[in-house]
Amino acid sequence: MEQELIIEAGRTERQYWKDLWRYRELIYFLSWRDILVRYKQTVIGILWAVLRPLLTMLAFTFVFGKIAKLPSEGEAPYAIMVFAAMLPWQFFATSLSESANSLVANANLVSKVYFPRILVPSATLVVNAVDFCISFVLLGGLMIWYGFMPSAQIFAILPLLLLTSVLALGPGLLLCALTVTYRDFRYVIPFIVQFGLYVSPVGFSSSVVPDQWQFLYSLNPMVGIIDGFRWAILGGSADFPTRAVAISCVAALLLLLLGIRYFRSTEQTFADVI
């Protein structure tokens, strides 16, 4: 049965979101393709998904825990406290970087056929969710090694992971659209990620930040997410970081709206300038 195509003036935006649902299977195919080629022609293959967070955790534990002798949170081993922060940080940083470069990396696809371009950067979240799951299994191994038992709070990871996805997708869409026109952003993005690592509590606890700087520090939206992950994984009697997580939610929503708005305003030119 042939499908009838009706073009009506003033309905472009509504039709775009309908197309997004119609082409939803494309996210699956793009994600599956990227998962297959990610570690292709590497010597140790998918083990890179284990080694990257593991080596980073060992370095941070040695520098901040052994040399600087910074305190852990509660009675949790320092290595588990660092790894609890590595989970959301690695997911955020990798999703941001890959979504920002996704359209340029798929230039041949973008310039030849029509589909909602927003699906391409969105698919990178699915790919990195696979790495997140692998790292989460590694966290389970660490907990068994240290004899550390998580509490029921660990289920809070799911909404926090969704929040991390939204926070990564908003700036990812913005940088993705900018990178298509201005390739300079390919060199800016690694600097943004590296700077974010230094100003986020990945290798240390937020408790070491002086009280007078706590509010300013929590304006970094990754602070609330990382502290939330630690609260969920480490358990204990510590209070949920409500204020910091609320700031992260507001920032993630605003950045997502900004990213979608700019992406949509420039999307029609992608095929010509990419």
Tab-separated table of C-alpha atoms in Angstrom:
chain	number	residue	atom	x	y	z
A	1	MET	CA	0.000	0.000	0.000
A	2	GLU	CA	1.486	3.360	-1.034
A	3	GLN	CA	1.877	6.000	1.642
A	4	GLU	CA	0.343	9.402	0.874
A	5	LEU	CA	2.558	12.419	1.575
A	6	ILE	CA	0.679	15.649	2.370
A	7	ILE	CA	2.648	18.890	2.705
A	8	GLU	CA	0.796	21.537	4.725
A	9	ALA	CA	2.090	25.021	5.449
A	10	GLY	CA	2.866	25.867	9.110
A	11	ARG	CA	3.054	22.244	10.286
A	12	THR	CA	6.774	21.677	9.844
A	13	GLU	CA	7.570	21.518	13.560
A	14	ARG	CA	4.736	19.104	14.392
A	15	GLN	CA	5.668	16.876	11.471
A	16	TYR	CA	9.299	16.830	12.609
A	17	TRP	CA	8.421	15.274	15.956
A	18	LYS	CA	6.128	12.789	14.224
A	19	ASP	CA	9.055	11.858	11.980
A	20	LEU	CA	11.193	11.403	15.073
A	21	TRP	CA	8.825	8.683	16.244
A	22	ARG	CA	8.510	7.209	12.743
A	23	TYR	CA	12.290	6.874	12.416
A	24	ARG	CA	12.784	5.614	16.006
A	25	GLU	CA	14.240	2.310	14.773
A	26	LEU	CA	17.138	4.267	13.285
A	27	ILE	CA	18.425	4.866	16.824
A	28	TYR	CA	18.633	1.103	17.271
A	29	PHE	CA	20.560	0.581	14.010
A	30	LEU	CA	22.944	3.491	14.611
A	31	SER	CA	23.608	2.318	18.169
A	32	TRP	CA	24.159	-1.294	17.137
A	33	ARG	CA	26.523	-0.225	14.356
A	34	ASP	CA	28.560	1.965	16.724
A	35	ILE	CA	28.740	-0.772	19.361
A	36	LEU	CA	30.068	-3.230	16.764
A	37	VAL	CA	32.763	-0.882	15.401
A	38	ARG	CA	33.767	0.808	18.678
A	39	TYR	CA	36.393	-1.728	19.663
A	40	LYS	CA	36.919	-3.263	16.226
A	41	GLN	CA	40.571	-3.805	15.263
A	42	THR	CA	41.713	-3.254	18.855
A	43	VAL	CA	43.914	-5.857	20.536
A	44	ILE	CA	41.959	-6.219	23.785
A	45	GLY	CA	38.540	-5.247	22.380
A	46	ILE	CA	35.766	-4.585	24.871
A	47	LEU	CA	38.242	-4.787	27.768
A	48	TRP	CA	38.919	-1.099	27.075
A	49	ALA	CA	35.503	-0.432	28.630
A	50	VAL	CA	36.886	-1.966	31.843
A	51	LEU	CA	40.454	-0.651	31.752
A	52	ARG	CA	39.647	3.060	31.250
A	53	PRO	CA	37.597	3.560	34.455
A	54	LEU	CA	39.742	1.070	36.375
A	55	LEU	CA	43.047	2.832	35.605
A	56	THR	CA	41.513	6.263	36.275
A	57	MET	CA	40.164	5.011	39.600
A	58	LEU	CA	43.592	3.630	40.578
A	59	ALA	CA	45.295	6.934	39.690
A	60	PHE	CA	42.805	9.063	41.648
A	61	THR	CA	42.890	6.705	44.631
A	62	PHE	CA	46.700	6.847	44.729
A	63	VAL	CA	46.957	10.641	44.282
A	64	PHE	CA	44.031	11.845	46.412
A	65	GLY	CA	43.662	8.938	48.856
A	66	LYS	CA	47.268	7.849	49.480
A	67	ILE	CA	49.385	10.943	48.783
A	68	ALA	CA	46.997	13.823	49.603
A	69	LYS	CA	45.273	11.663	52.269
A	70	LEU	CA	41.864	13.206	51.596
A	71	PRO	CA	38.985	11.590	53.540
A	72	SER	CA	36.481	9.199	52.012
A	73	GLU	CA	32.721	9.421	52.583
A	74	GLY	CA	31.539	7.548	55.675
A	75	GLU	CA	33.248	4.193	56.049
A	76	ALA	CA	33.400	3.449	52.327
A	77	PRO	CA	36.816	2.479	50.881
A	78	TYR	CA	38.354	5.361	48.913
A	79	ALA	CA	38.505	3.282	45.725
A	80	ILE	CA	34.744	2.616	45.779
A	81	MET	CA	34.011	6.273	46.504
A	82	VAL	CA	36.051	7.292	43.442
A	83	PHE	CA	34.522	4.612	41.221
A	84	ALA	CA	30.998	5.659	42.271
A	85	ALA	CA	31.825	9.079	40.781
A	86	MET	CA	33.584	7.644	37.727
A	87	LEU	CA	30.350	5.967	36.571
A	88	PRO	CA	28.338	9.164	35.902
A	89	TRP	CA	31.390	11.216	34.909
A	90	GLN	CA	32.595	8.803	32.260
A	91	PHE	CA	29.060	8.413	30.877
A	92	PHE	CA	28.574	12.184	30.745
A	93	ALA	CA	32.001	13.037	29.306
A	94	THR	CA	31.956	10.333	26.616
A	95	SER	CA	28.345	11.045	25.638
A	96	LEU	CA	29.037	14.761	25.364
A	97	SER	CA	32.170	14.279	23.236
A	98	GLU	CA	30.689	11.665	20.911
A	99	SER	CA	27.338	13.395	20.430
A	100	ALA	CA	29.128	16.667	19.632
A	101	ASN	CA	31.132	14.981	16.843
A	102	SER	CA	28.434	12.556	15.705
A	103	LEU	CA	27.086	14.481	12.681
A	104	VAL	CA	30.544	15.199	11.267
A	105	ALA	CA	31.439	11.526	11.732
A	106	ASN	CA	28.273	10.572	9.806
A	107	ALA	CA	28.640	13.209	7.088
A	108	ASN	CA	27.965	10.752	4.229
A	109	LEU	CA	24.683	9.660	5.814
A	110	VAL	CA	23.562	13.200	6.669
A	111	SER	CA	24.196	14.591	3.186
A	112	LYS	CA	22.401	11.833	1.246
A	113	VAL	CA	19.079	10.916	2.866
A	114	TYR	CA	16.415	12.643	4.926
A	115	PHE	CA	15.748	11.698	8.522
A	116	PRO	CA	15.550	13.750	11.741
A	117	ARG	CA	19.236	14.546	12.352
A	118	ILE	CA	18.680	14.706	16.088
A	119	LEU	CA	18.617	10.898	16.094
A	120	VAL	CA	22.368	10.733	15.379
A	121	PRO	CA	23.628	12.476	18.559
A	122	SER	CA	20.853	10.805	20.573
A	123	ALA	CA	22.088	7.346	19.532
A	124	THR	CA	25.460	7.959	21.226
A	125	LEU	CA	23.703	7.861	24.613
A	126	VAL	CA	22.612	4.276	23.970
A	127	VAL	CA	26.144	3.236	23.008
A	128	ASN	CA	27.636	4.757	26.142
A	129	ALA	CA	24.910	3.194	28.287
A	130	VAL	CA	26.448	-0.172	27.320
A	131	ASP	CA	29.844	0.957	28.651
A	132	PHE	CA	28.075	2.217	31.776
A	133	CYS	CA	26.603	-1.239	32.373
A	134	ILE	CA	30.033	-2.868	31.950
A	135	SER	CA	31.555	-0.405	34.433
A	136	PHE	CA	28.690	-1.068	36.841
A	137	VAL	CA	29.532	-4.781	36.805
A	138	LEU	CA	33.138	-3.818	37.602
A	139	LEU	CA	31.849	-1.769	40.544
A	140	GLY	CA	30.072	-4.893	41.791
A	141	GLY	CA	33.406	-6.746	41.661
A	142	LEU	CA	35.067	-3.974	43.674
A	143	MET	CA	32.337	-4.174	46.298
A	144	ILE	CA	32.824	-7.924	46.622
A	145	TRP	CA	36.615	-7.400	46.865
A	146	TYR	CA	36.216	-4.909	49.742
A	147	GLY	CA	33.283	-6.750	51.334
A	148	PHE	CA	31.105	-3.645	50.914
A	149	MET	CA	27.342	-4.226	50.890
A	150	PRO	CA	25.131	-1.643	49.091
A	151	SER	CA	21.742	-0.658	50.479
A	152	ALA	CA	18.351	-0.289	48.771
A	153	GLN	CA	19.387	3.284	47.921
A	154	ILE	CA	21.318	1.875	44.963
A	155	PHE	CA	18.093	1.811	42.900
A	156	ALA	CA	18.224	5.617	42.847
A	157	ILE	CA	20.925	5.210	40.201
A	158	LEU	CA	18.271	4.753	37.492
A	159	PRO	CA	16.668	8.233	37.722
A	160	LEU	CA	20.124	9.737	38.273
A	161	LEU	CA	21.358	8.046	35.084
A	162	LEU	CA	18.378	9.522	33.224
A	163	LEU	CA	19.293	12.946	34.606
A	164	THR	CA	22.901	12.454	33.444
A	165	SER	CA	21.626	11.557	29.958
A	166	VAL	CA	19.564	14.743	29.744
A	167	LEU	CA	22.503	16.814	30.971
A	168	ALA	CA	24.808	15.276	28.353
A	169	LEU	CA	22.300	15.514	25.470
A	170	GLY	CA	21.529	19.237	25.834
A	171	PRO	CA	25.104	20.552	25.471
A	172	GLY	CA	25.779	17.670	23.055
A	173	LEU	CA	23.109	18.931	20.640
A	174	LEU	CA	24.355	22.498	20.938
A	175	LEU	CA	28.000	21.543	20.316
A	176	CYS	CA	26.970	19.121	17.556
A	177	ALA	CA	25.237	21.885	15.597
A	178	LEU	CA	28.133	24.275	16.188
A	179	THR	CA	30.723	21.675	15.116
A	180	VAL	CA	29.004	21.179	11.751
A	181	THR	CA	29.606	24.849	10.901
A	182	TYR	CA	32.663	25.649	12.989
A	183	ARG	CA	35.147	22.761	13.148
A	184	ASP	CA	37.093	24.668	15.820
A	185	PHE	CA	34.742	23.128	18.362
A	186	ARG	CA	36.348	19.729	17.788
A	187	TYR	CA	39.357	21.155	19.632
A	188	VAL	CA	37.286	22.990	22.251
A	189	ILE	CA	35.301	19.947	23.384
A	190	PRO	CA	38.273	17.972	24.859
A	191	PHE	CA	39.259	21.095	26.815
A	192	ILE	CA	35.699	21.446	28.178
A	193	VAL	CA	35.692	17.795	29.275
A	194	GLN	CA	39.135	18.031	30.888
A	195	PHE	CA	38.238	21.259	32.690
A	196	GLY	CA	35.001	19.679	33.907
A	197	LEU	CA	36.923	16.754	35.391
A	198	TYR	CA	39.048	19.118	37.478
A	199	VAL	CA	36.101	21.120	38.834
A	200	SER	CA	33.900	18.097	39.593
A	201	PRO	CA	34.231	15.890	42.708
A	202	VAL	CA	35.391	12.793	40.841
A	203	GLY	CA	38.672	12.095	42.673
A	204	PHE	CA	37.621	13.569	46.009
A	205	SER	CA	34.564	14.040	48.191
A	206	SER	CA	32.486	17.244	48.044
A	207	SER	CA	32.862	17.399	51.837
A	208	VAL	CA	36.429	18.727	51.453
A	209	VAL	CA	35.061	21.913	49.831
A	210	PRO	CA	34.794	24.694	52.488
A	211	ASP	CA	31.245	25.567	53.598
A	212	GLN	CA	31.403	29.117	52.213
A	213	TRP	CA	32.084	27.718	48.723
A	214	GLN	CA	29.543	24.893	48.783
A	215	PHE	CA	26.702	26.778	47.034
A	216	LEU	CA	28.957	28.185	44.315
A	217	TYR	CA	30.481	24.739	43.875
A	218	SER	CA	27.079	23.075	43.542
A	219	LEU	CA	26.249	25.336	40.568
A	220	ASN	CA	28.320	22.856	38.576
A	221	PRO	CA	25.472	20.503	37.507
A	222	MET	CA	27.736	17.444	37.701
A	223	VAL	CA	28.246	17.998	41.451
A	224	GLY	CA	24.627	17.089	42.242
A	225	ILE	CA	24.729	14.040	39.960
A	226	ILE	CA	28.027	12.723	41.340
A	227	ASP	CA	26.977	13.301	44.960
A	228	GLY	CA	23.653	11.610	44.162
A	229	PHE	CA	25.438	8.564	42.730
A	230	ARG	CA	27.649	8.373	45.813
A	231	TRP	CA	24.612	8.634	48.076
A	232	ALA	CA	22.960	5.788	46.156
A	233	ILE	CA	26.001	3.490	45.977
A	234	LEU	CA	27.716	4.134	49.309
A	235	GLY	CA	24.496	4.246	51.364
A	236	GLY	CA	25.088	5.100	55.012
A	237	SER	CA	23.384	7.791	57.049
A	238	ALA	CA	24.350	10.752	54.828
A	239	ASP	CA	21.481	12.969	53.628
A	240	PHE	CA	20.468	13.006	49.969
A	241	PRO	CA	22.056	16.074	48.267
A	242	THR	CA	18.658	17.619	47.517
A	243	ARG	CA	19.804	21.160	46.731
A	244	ALA	CA	22.645	20.096	44.427
A	245	VAL	CA	20.458	17.571	42.576
A	246	ALA	CA	17.701	20.195	42.161
A	247	ILE	CA	20.262	22.555	40.589
A	248	SER	CA	21.373	19.720	38.273
A	249	CYS	CA	17.746	19.083	37.213
A	250	VAL	CA	17.119	22.749	36.397
A	251	ALA	CA	20.442	23.091	34.544
A	252	ALA	CA	19.849	19.863	32.573
A	253	LEU	CA	16.359	20.976	31.505
A	254	LEU	CA	17.490	24.468	30.472
A	255	LEU	CA	20.495	23.124	28.546
A	256	LEU	CA	18.298	20.535	26.802
A	257	LEU	CA	15.808	23.186	25.680
A	258	LEU	CA	18.660	25.432	24.516
A	259	GLY	CA	20.329	22.546	22.673
A	260	ILE	CA	17.115	21.466	20.902
A	261	ARG	CA	16.254	25.047	19.943
A	262	TYR	CA	19.664	25.781	18.393
A	263	PHE	CA	19.901	22.360	16.754
A	264	ARG	CA	16.473	22.765	15.127
A	265	SER	CA	17.238	26.300	13.972
A	266	THR	CA	20.355	25.161	12.085
A	267	GLU	CA	19.351	21.643	11.078
A	268	GLN	CA	18.186	22.575	7.568
A	269	THR	CA	21.692	23.755	6.650
A	270	PHE	CA	23.548	20.633	7.839
A	271	ALA	CA	23.458	18.802	4.489
A	272	ASP	CA	24.881	21.845	2.687
A	273	VAL	CA	27.736	22.790	5.013
A	274	ILE	CA	28.873	19.476	6.469
